[in-house]
Amino acid sequence: MQLLDLPKALELFDPVIGLEVHIELGTKTKMFSPAINPASVENADSCANLPNVCTDPVCLGLPGTLPTINARAVEFAVMLGLSMGCKIANTSVFDRKNYFYPDNPKNYQISQFYHPIAQDGKMEIEYQGSVFDIKIERAHMEEDAGKLLHEGEDGRIGTQGSTLIDYNRAGVPLLEIVTGPIVGTGPLAPKVAALFVQNIRDLAKSLGVSRARMEEGNIRCDVNVSLMPKGSSRFGTRTETKNLNSLKSIEKAVLHEICRQAAVLSSGDTIVQETRHFDEKTAVTLAGRRKTDAGEYRYFPEPDLPPLVLLDEYIERIRRALPPSPTEMRKRLLQEWGLTKAELADIYNADLLSEVQRTVECGIQPQFAKKWWMGEVSRIAASMKQSPSDIITPEHIAQLQKLIEEGKLNDILARKVLALVVEDGKSPLEVMQANGIELQTVDESALRDCVRDVLLSMPDIFAKIKDGKHQAAGPVIGLVLKKFGGSADAAKVKSIIMELASSL
Amino acid sequence: MIYKHDTSKPNGPLALSEGMRLHLEIARLSAYEMAEKIRKRELSVQEVVRAHVNLSNTVNADLNAFIHIGAEYAEKRAREIDAKLARGEVLSPLAGVPVAIKDNIATNFMPTTAASAILKGWTPPYNAHVSELMLDADMVVFGKTNLDEFAVGGSGVYSAYGPTSNPWSLHHSAGGSGSGSAAAVAAFCTPLALGSDTGGSVRQPASFTATVGAKPTYGAVSRFGLLAMASSLDHIGQCARNVLDAAILADVLYGHCAKDATSLDKEWESMQDAALAGKRAENAFSGLKIGVVRQYEADMVHPGVWDNFLLILQYMQDAGAQIIEVDAPSFLLSVATYYMLMSCELFSNLARYDGVRYGPRMGEELSAIHSMQKTRSLFGPEVKRRVLLGAHALASDNYTQCYAAAQRVRMLARQDYANAFEQVDVIVSPTAPVSAFSLDAAFSPAPPNPEEAYRADMLTIPANLAGVPAISIPSGFSEGLPLGVQIVAPFGLDREMFFVASMLENLIIDRLKINFDLFATAGKLTTTTAPKGASASDFPTGDKHTTASKDGDTPSK
């Protein structure tokens, strides 16, 4: 069928979207067992790409084993819930969602159906001056399933070929966030859907409750899309596109569903309520399972777990300790740091906000803190295939910068010291003492003589400088610094050059 | 194949050869006495274990009480414990005492099959918490006992390994689901065994075999490693030949367990002390308030059972106890409530048996989903029946009038107990409405009417719904088959249960002038009913409703 293009579709219909976002919580151990959580924020790569190593009898659902609730996962869920403005339930209840599937070790999933941990929140999305209030209907805790690898021809279960199962992910704690229907977004519907998930991602990252990497499946999203005829307020039949794992895919999937449904409806057909899959290559959604058995999960309260009771004091203690939200934080930092939106976004995307922030807290100007972390530190880290925060501390960066400001190091020496700090893990001062690094106090007249000699030996360049082409001074500075073995200050050399250029 | 009952087996009680009878010198000791002799080095653990293992291996041909007997393992454990004793190490009160475990409780040193074809040959990679506790207590776990598949049943016939015979009469059932544990204890194969009790599976077999079966307060004993039947109703309990032994084992098993979220975080008093206090108490019945449930009527149980129950009440009243009627209308709904809730939880608990991770796998050539379906055909018929019942009751269209309604009645049962225990110390009733079922007729191949079989659980079920502690002790015989009386105590007052049970045990043995030793008694009991000395007419029967005062005081004679 020919799709309608977006402007045409929006002439006829208003899109309604709804999102279900699954976040893997980065606790040390799994939701209901002491098995290592492969999605932990602390122990990265604990399963080292080997299947079925992050498992234990409980998360494998072996006979006789029993679940116990991970208190840290509850705390993380409460943090996220509160940050989304939700009401936290004093009593929430785990239920069993019964369905047979080989990646589901007990053939039931422990989830919260009747009484979720968080309800009634709200999140503000801002895009190009428009603000959308997204209602959070509920957020509930559950356990993740394992992963299937089909060796069949079409990669689908139920056909010939063997199926391999990796249970590393089985039992990883999840928080599922469900929005209310989002209306009135018009052409921005795809963008709003993606921005909502991006906000959730930034929030989870800033709270430290998830690795929050969509490409690794730490955050997965299902989108519901339906259309209502222009002027109507009755929702149409919706489809649910499952397991979108990038912001781009979310945007494209919503766009495709709007255009597809508009085409179906305007040709006089009806939308089938169904689950759809998004094909990354073609950016198209494909029909999946029809939802004829919708709701037949035979939910009932999990008898192995007593209701989860959270006292007000507990909830308030978590609320008081919450950091400001990423949105608030961004607004504040823009003002306080005097960086541009783009610069701040760079720091965010490099995941270095807290490093920069801690360096600033040590008394360093934001632009210098940013310069070190985004520049030399990131470069060394990349060459070591590590993350910048793993190779040096904000305190050491701050000390390095202070040594420069006190005139005890220049830029070149500071880089040398930085490399040694990364290598030894000692502080910049200790490294300088141990390696006998110090900035030689250079005799001003010797420096001046040296600059003069070099300038006179390079008449072409000197002429250019005299013409006001200051950038031509680079080779001169380089040569002078080389002669002084790095102990001369580049800025000082430059000022002497300029001085001589105007006087000679 | 599943309901194999060998009708060519000679009828009558279990008989022992002269050679085997020699083992009884050791095997007839109580666990308490055995432990004491081991501590004093009058008996070696190896001697004790060998006697029990030999006896078990021999009588199992007649009883089919064990699915697995680990002779070599037991021998090795016995040597280790003897060595500890020789080194003078201080050991636990039950060190060296043999114990058998119902085969739905995980052991990493013996197979754990739940008597189901779906777990044939499976040995778990971990121990149940209770298995671990008994190993820590230096007890010798030497065998796994037979049961109805996944504890689903009340007669032992639904075992993939065939039914267990009652040592008192080989053509009769030893009850269920804990058929093997009860039969093994009654036949002196072991002084102690573990059972699981979801609707009476420890207590009813005890009643059928003249042994003691105790079910704790819900949460007193960890369920970690018990292959769940119905999680909210499952309890691990003790099987023994006397109340004191059951209490001593309780002391090993009771306590908080971090691996079971429903485990109670409570310090438990010594049950052994409570039982000893009951055993030694003189005239402690005076002032004791014994509750009987008004709703239980004579025509609900077999006449022999009712007569025996009235006799026991008479003994207690004679000893000074006050018999008080209590009102528990919800108990009449308990069978329907129980079968609803149990089936729902069973449906979900048994979903994991799909051949993917453990146990035999069927249809290897099929896709994963179809192989799972085919593997699940290995369940027996009664499991299938109840799983289907649960699936039906939990369907979203039926949830409200099935599961949710049953949960409300369950609350009423708790309330009825709470109200009753404001007036009385304990509640007593017969343990089961009948004595042991015949294996020849009614249960071959399956009961014609499952509801009828389900009603046989009516007296034990309320305690599971409410999670209150309950114990069955031998109370006499009817037509040569044992009977039991049940004592139910308030939630958490297990010590009160052991105290009263121990006292009543003394009283019954004293007044009946018989003991419940199979090899001393069985041959002489073929036609015996309740002994002379008291008759049912001595105690108020049907008309007590009208004569009882409003506050439930004892009716006058």
Coordinates of C-alpha atoms in Angstrom, one line a residue, chain B residues 116-406:
Chain B
S116 CA 7.0 -37.0 38.7
A117 CA 8.1 -38.3 35.4
I118 CA 8.9 -34.7 34.4
L119 CA 11.8 -34.6 36.9
K120 CA 13.1 -38.1 36.4
G121 CA 16.7 -38.3 37.4
W122 CA 17.1 -34.7 38.3
T123 CA 19.5 -33.8 41.1
P124 CA 19.3 -30.1 42.1
P125 CA 22.6 -28.1 42.3
Y126 CA 21.6 -26.8 45.7
N127 CA 20.0 -28.0 49.0
A128 CA 16.7 -26.8 50.4
H129 CA 17.3 -24.6 53.4
V130 CA 15.8 -27.4 55.6
S131 CA 18.2 -30.0 54.1
E132 CA 21.1 -27.7 54.8
L133 CA 19.9 -27.3 58.4
M134 CA 19.7 -31.0 59.0
L135 CA 23.1 -31.6 57.5
D136 CA 24.5 -28.8 59.8
A137 CA 22.8 -30.6 62.7
D138 CA 24.8 -33.8 61.7
M139 CA 21.7 -35.7 61.0
V140 CA 22.0 -38.5 58.4
V141 CA 19.7 -38.0 55.4
F142 CA 19.6 -41.5 54.0
G143 CA 16.6 -41.5 51.7
K144 CA 13.9 -39.7 49.7
T145 CA 10.3 -40.7 50.3
N146 CA 7.4 -41.3 47.9
L147 CA 4.5 -39.0 47.5
D148 CA 1.7 -38.0 45.2
E149 CA 3.2 -36.3 42.2
F150 CA 4.2 -32.7 43.3
A151 CA 2.3 -33.4 46.5
V152 CA -0.9 -33.3 44.5
G153 CA -3.2 -35.9 46.0
G154 CA -4.3 -37.4 49.3
S155 CA -3.7 -41.1 48.8
G156 CA -0.2 -41.6 47.4
V157 CA -1.6 -43.3 44.2
Y158 CA -0.6 -40.4 42.0
S159 CA 3.1 -41.1 42.2
A160 CA 4.9 -41.9 39.0
Y161 CA 6.7 -44.5 41.1
G162 CA 3.5 -46.3 42.2
P163 CA 1.5 -46.0 45.5
T164 CA 2.8 -46.5 48.9
S165 CA 1.3 -49.2 51.1
N166 CA 0.2 -48.6 54.6
P167 CA 2.4 -50.7 57.0
W168 CA -0.7 -51.4 59.1
S169 CA -2.5 -53.0 56.1
L170 CA -0.6 -53.4 52.9
H171 CA -3.8 -53.2 50.7
H172 CA -4.5 -49.7 52.2
S173 CA -3.1 -46.3 51.3
A174 CA -0.7 -44.7 53.7
G175 CA -2.5 -41.4 53.0
G176 CA -1.1 -38.5 51.0
S177 CA 0.5 -36.7 49.7
G178 CA 3.2 -37.6 52.3
S179 CA 2.6 -41.3 51.9
G180 CA 6.3 -42.4 51.9
S181 CA 7.4 -40.3 54.9
A182 CA 4.5 -41.5 57.1
A183 CA 4.9 -45.2 56.1
A184 CA 8.6 -45.1 56.6
V185 CA 8.3 -43.7 60.1
A186 CA 5.4 -46.1 61.0
A187 CA 7.5 -49.1 59.8
F188 CA 10.5 -48.0 61.8
C189 CA 12.6 -47.3 58.7
T190 CA 13.4 -44.0 60.2
P191 CA 12.5 -42.2 63.5
L192 CA 12.1 -38.9 61.7
A193 CA 11.1 -37.7 58.2
L194 CA 10.3 -34.4 56.5
G195 CA 7.0 -33.8 54.8
S196 CA 5.2 -30.9 53.2
D197 CA 1.7 -29.9 54.1
T198 CA -0.4 -27.9 51.7
G199 CA -3.9 -29.1 52.7
G200 CA -3.0 -31.8 55.2
S201 CA -0.3 -33.8 53.5
V202 CA 1.7 -34.3 56.7
R203 CA -1.2 -34.7 59.1
Q204 CA -3.5 -37.0 57.2
P205 CA -0.9 -39.6 56.4
A206 CA 0.1 -39.5 60.1
S207 CA -3.5 -40.2 61.1
F208 CA -3.6 -43.1 58.6
T209 CA -0.4 -44.7 60.0
A210 CA -0.6 -44.0 63.7
T211 CA 2.3 -41.6 63.6
V212 CA 2.7 -37.9 64.5
G213 CA 2.6 -35.2 61.8
A214 CA 3.2 -31.6 62.6
K215 CA 2.7 -28.5 60.4
P216 CA 4.3 -25.3 61.7
T217 CA 3.0 -21.7 61.6
Y218 CA 3.3 -20.4 58.1
G219 CA 6.7 -18.8 57.8
A220 CA 8.3 -20.6 60.7
V221 CA 10.2 -23.0 58.5
S222 CA 11.8 -21.9 55.3
R223 CA 10.3 -23.1 52.0
F224 CA 13.4 -22.5 50.1
G225 CA 14.1 -25.7 48.2
L226 CA 10.6 -27.1 48.6
L227 CA 9.3 -27.7 45.1
A228 CA 6.3 -25.5 45.3
M229 CA 2.8 -26.8 45.0
A230 CA 0.8 -23.8 46.3
S231 CA 3.2 -21.3 47.8
S232 CA 0.8 -19.6 50.1
L233 CA -0.4 -22.9 51.5
D234 CA 2.8 -25.0 51.5
H235 CA 4.5 -25.8 54.8
I236 CA 7.4 -28.1 55.6
G237 CA 6.5 -30.3 58.5
Q238 CA 7.9 -33.1 60.7
C239 CA 6.9 -36.8 60.7
A240 CA 7.8 -38.8 63.9
R241 CA 6.5 -41.5 66.1
N242 CA 6.0 -39.3 69.1
V243 CA 5.4 -35.6 69.8
L244 CA 8.8 -35.0 71.5
D245 CA 10.7 -36.2 68.5
A246 CA 8.7 -34.0 66.2
A247 CA 9.4 -31.1 68.5
I248 CA 13.1 -31.7 68.6
L249 CA 13.2 -31.8 64.9
A250 CA 11.2 -28.5 64.8
D251 CA 14.0 -26.9 66.8
V252 CA 16.4 -27.8 64.0
L253 CA 14.1 -26.5 61.3
Y254 CA 12.4 -23.3 62.8
G255 CA 14.0 -19.9 62.2
H256 CA 14.3 -17.0 59.8
C257 CA 15.7 -17.6 56.3
A258 CA 16.8 -14.7 54.1
K259 CA 16.1 -16.8 51.0
D260 CA 12.4 -17.0 51.7
A261 CA 10.6 -13.7 51.7
T262 CA 7.6 -15.2 53.5
S263 CA 9.9 -16.5 56.3
L264 CA 9.0 -15.0 59.7
D265 CA 11.7 -12.9 61.4
K266 CA 11.0 -14.3 64.9
E267 CA 12.9 -15.9 67.7
W268 CA 11.3 -19.3 68.4
E269 CA 11.1 -20.8 71.9
S270 CA 12.4 -24.3 72.3
M271 CA 9.7 -26.7 71.1
Q272 CA 11.6 -29.6 72.8
D273 CA 11.1 -27.8 76.1
A274 CA 7.4 -27.3 75.4
A275 CA 7.0 -31.0 74.5
L276 CA 8.9 -32.1 77.6
A277 CA 6.9 -29.8 79.8
G278 CA 3.7 -31.4 78.3
K279 CA 5.1 -34.9 78.9
R280 CA 5.9 -34.2 82.5
A281 CA 2.9 -32.1 83.3
E282 CA 0.6 -33.4 85.9
N283 CA -3.0 -32.3 85.9
A284 CA -2.2 -29.5 83.4
F285 CA -5.5 -30.3 81.6
S286 CA -7.4 -28.6 84.4
G287 CA -8.0 -25.0 83.3
L288 CA -7.2 -25.8 79.7
K289 CA -9.8 -24.6 77.2
I290 CA -10.3 -27.0 74.4
G291 CA -12.3 -25.8 71.4
V292 CA -14.5 -27.9 69.2
V293 CA -15.9 -26.5 66.0
R294 CA -19.7 -26.2 66.1
Q295 CA -20.0 -26.7 62.4
Y296 CA -18.4 -30.2 62.4
E297 CA -21.2 -32.7 62.7
A298 CA -21.3 -36.5 63.3
D299 CA -22.6 -37.2 59.8
M300 CA -19.6 -35.5 58.1
V301 CA -17.2 -38.1 59.2
H302 CA -17.1 -41.9 59.4
P303 CA -18.9 -43.2 62.5
G304 CA -15.8 -44.9 63.8
V305 CA -13.9 -41.7 63.5
W306 CA -16.6 -39.7 65.3
D307 CA -16.8 -42.2 68.2
N308 CA -13.1 -42.1 68.6
F309 CA -13.1 -38.3 68.7
L310 CA -15.8 -38.2 71.3
L311 CA -13.8 -40.6 73.4
I312 CA -10.7 -38.4 73.2
L313 CA -12.8 -35.4 74.2
Q314 CA -14.2 -37.4 77.1
Y315 CA -10.6 -38.2 78.3
M316 CA -9.7 -34.6 78.2
Q317 CA -12.8 -33.5 80.1
D318 CA -12.2 -36.2 82.6
A319 CA -8.7 -34.8 83.0
G320 CA -10.1 -31.4 83.8
A321 CA -10.1 -29.7 80.5
Q322 CA -13.0 -27.4 79.6
I323 CA -14.6 -28.3 76.2
I324 CA -15.9 -25.2 74.5
E325 CA -17.8 -25.0 71.2
V326 CA -16.5 -22.4 68.8
D327 CA -18.1 -21.0 65.8
A328 CA -16.3 -21.3 62.4
P329 CA -18.9 -21.1 59.6
S330 CA -16.3 -20.4 57.0
F331 CA -14.7 -23.9 57.6
L332 CA -17.6 -25.4 55.7
L333 CA -16.5 -23.5 52.6
S334 CA -12.8 -24.4 53.1
V335 CA -12.7 -27.3 50.7
A336 CA -14.0 -25.2 47.8
T337 CA -11.8 -22.3 48.8
Y338 CA -8.7 -24.4 49.1
Y339 CA -9.1 -26.2 45.8
M340 CA -9.6 -22.9 44.0
L341 CA -6.5 -21.1 45.5
M342 CA -4.3 -24.2 45.4
S343 CA -5.2 -24.9 41.7
C344 CA -4.4 -21.3 40.7
E345 CA -1.0 -21.3 42.4
L346 CA -0.3 -24.9 41.2
F347 CA -1.0 -23.9 37.6
S348 CA 1.6 -21.1 37.9
N349 CA 4.2 -23.0 40.0
L350 CA 4.3 -26.0 37.7
A351 CA 4.6 -23.8 34.6
R352 CA 8.4 -23.9 34.8
Y353 CA 8.5 -27.7 34.1
D354 CA 9.0 -27.5 30.3
G355 CA 12.1 -29.5 29.6
V356 CA 14.1 -26.4 28.7
R357 CA 16.5 -26.2 31.6
Y358 CA 16.2 -29.5 33.5
G359 CA 14.4 -32.9 33.5
P360 CA 13.7 -35.0 30.4
R361 CA 12.9 -33.2 27.2
M362 CA 10.3 -34.5 24.7
G363 CA 10.0 -33.6 21.1
E364 CA 13.6 -32.6 20.6
E365 CA 13.1 -32.5 16.9
L366 CA 10.3 -29.9 17.3
S367 CA 10.5 -26.1 17.7
A368 CA 11.2 -24.8 21.3
I369 CA 7.5 -24.0 22.0
H370 CA 6.2 -27.4 20.7
S371 CA 8.9 -29.3 22.6
M372 CA 7.8 -27.5 25.8
Q373 CA 4.2 -28.5 25.1
K374 CA 5.1 -32.1 24.5
T375 CA 7.3 -32.3 27.6
R376 CA 4.5 -31.1 29.7
S377 CA 2.4 -34.2 28.7
L378 CA 4.7 -36.1 31.2
F379 CA 2.6 -34.8 34.1
G380 CA 0.1 -37.3 35.6
P381 CA -3.7 -37.0 35.3
E382 CA -4.4 -35.4 38.7
V383 CA -1.8 -32.7 38.2
K384 CA -3.2 -32.0 34.8
R385 CA -6.7 -31.8 36.2
R386 CA -5.8 -29.3 38.8
V387 CA -3.5 -27.2 36.4
L388 CA -6.4 -26.9 34.1
L389 CA -8.7 -26.0 36.9
G390 CA -6.3 -23.2 37.9
A391 CA -5.9 -22.0 34.3
H392 CA -9.7 -21.7 34.1
A393 CA -10.1 -20.0 37.4
L394 CA -7.4 -17.4 36.6
A395 CA -8.7 -16.5 33.2
S396 CA -9.6 -12.8 33.3
D397 CA -13.3 -13.5 32.8
N398 CA -13.4 -15.8 35.8
Y399 CA -10.9 -14.2 38.1
T400 CA -13.4 -12.2 40.2
Q401 CA -15.8 -15.0 41.0
C402 CA -13.1 -17.7 41.3
Y403 CA -9.7 -16.5 42.7
A404 CA -10.8 -13.2 44.2
A405 CA -13.8 -14.8 45.9
A406 CA -11.7 -17.6 47.3

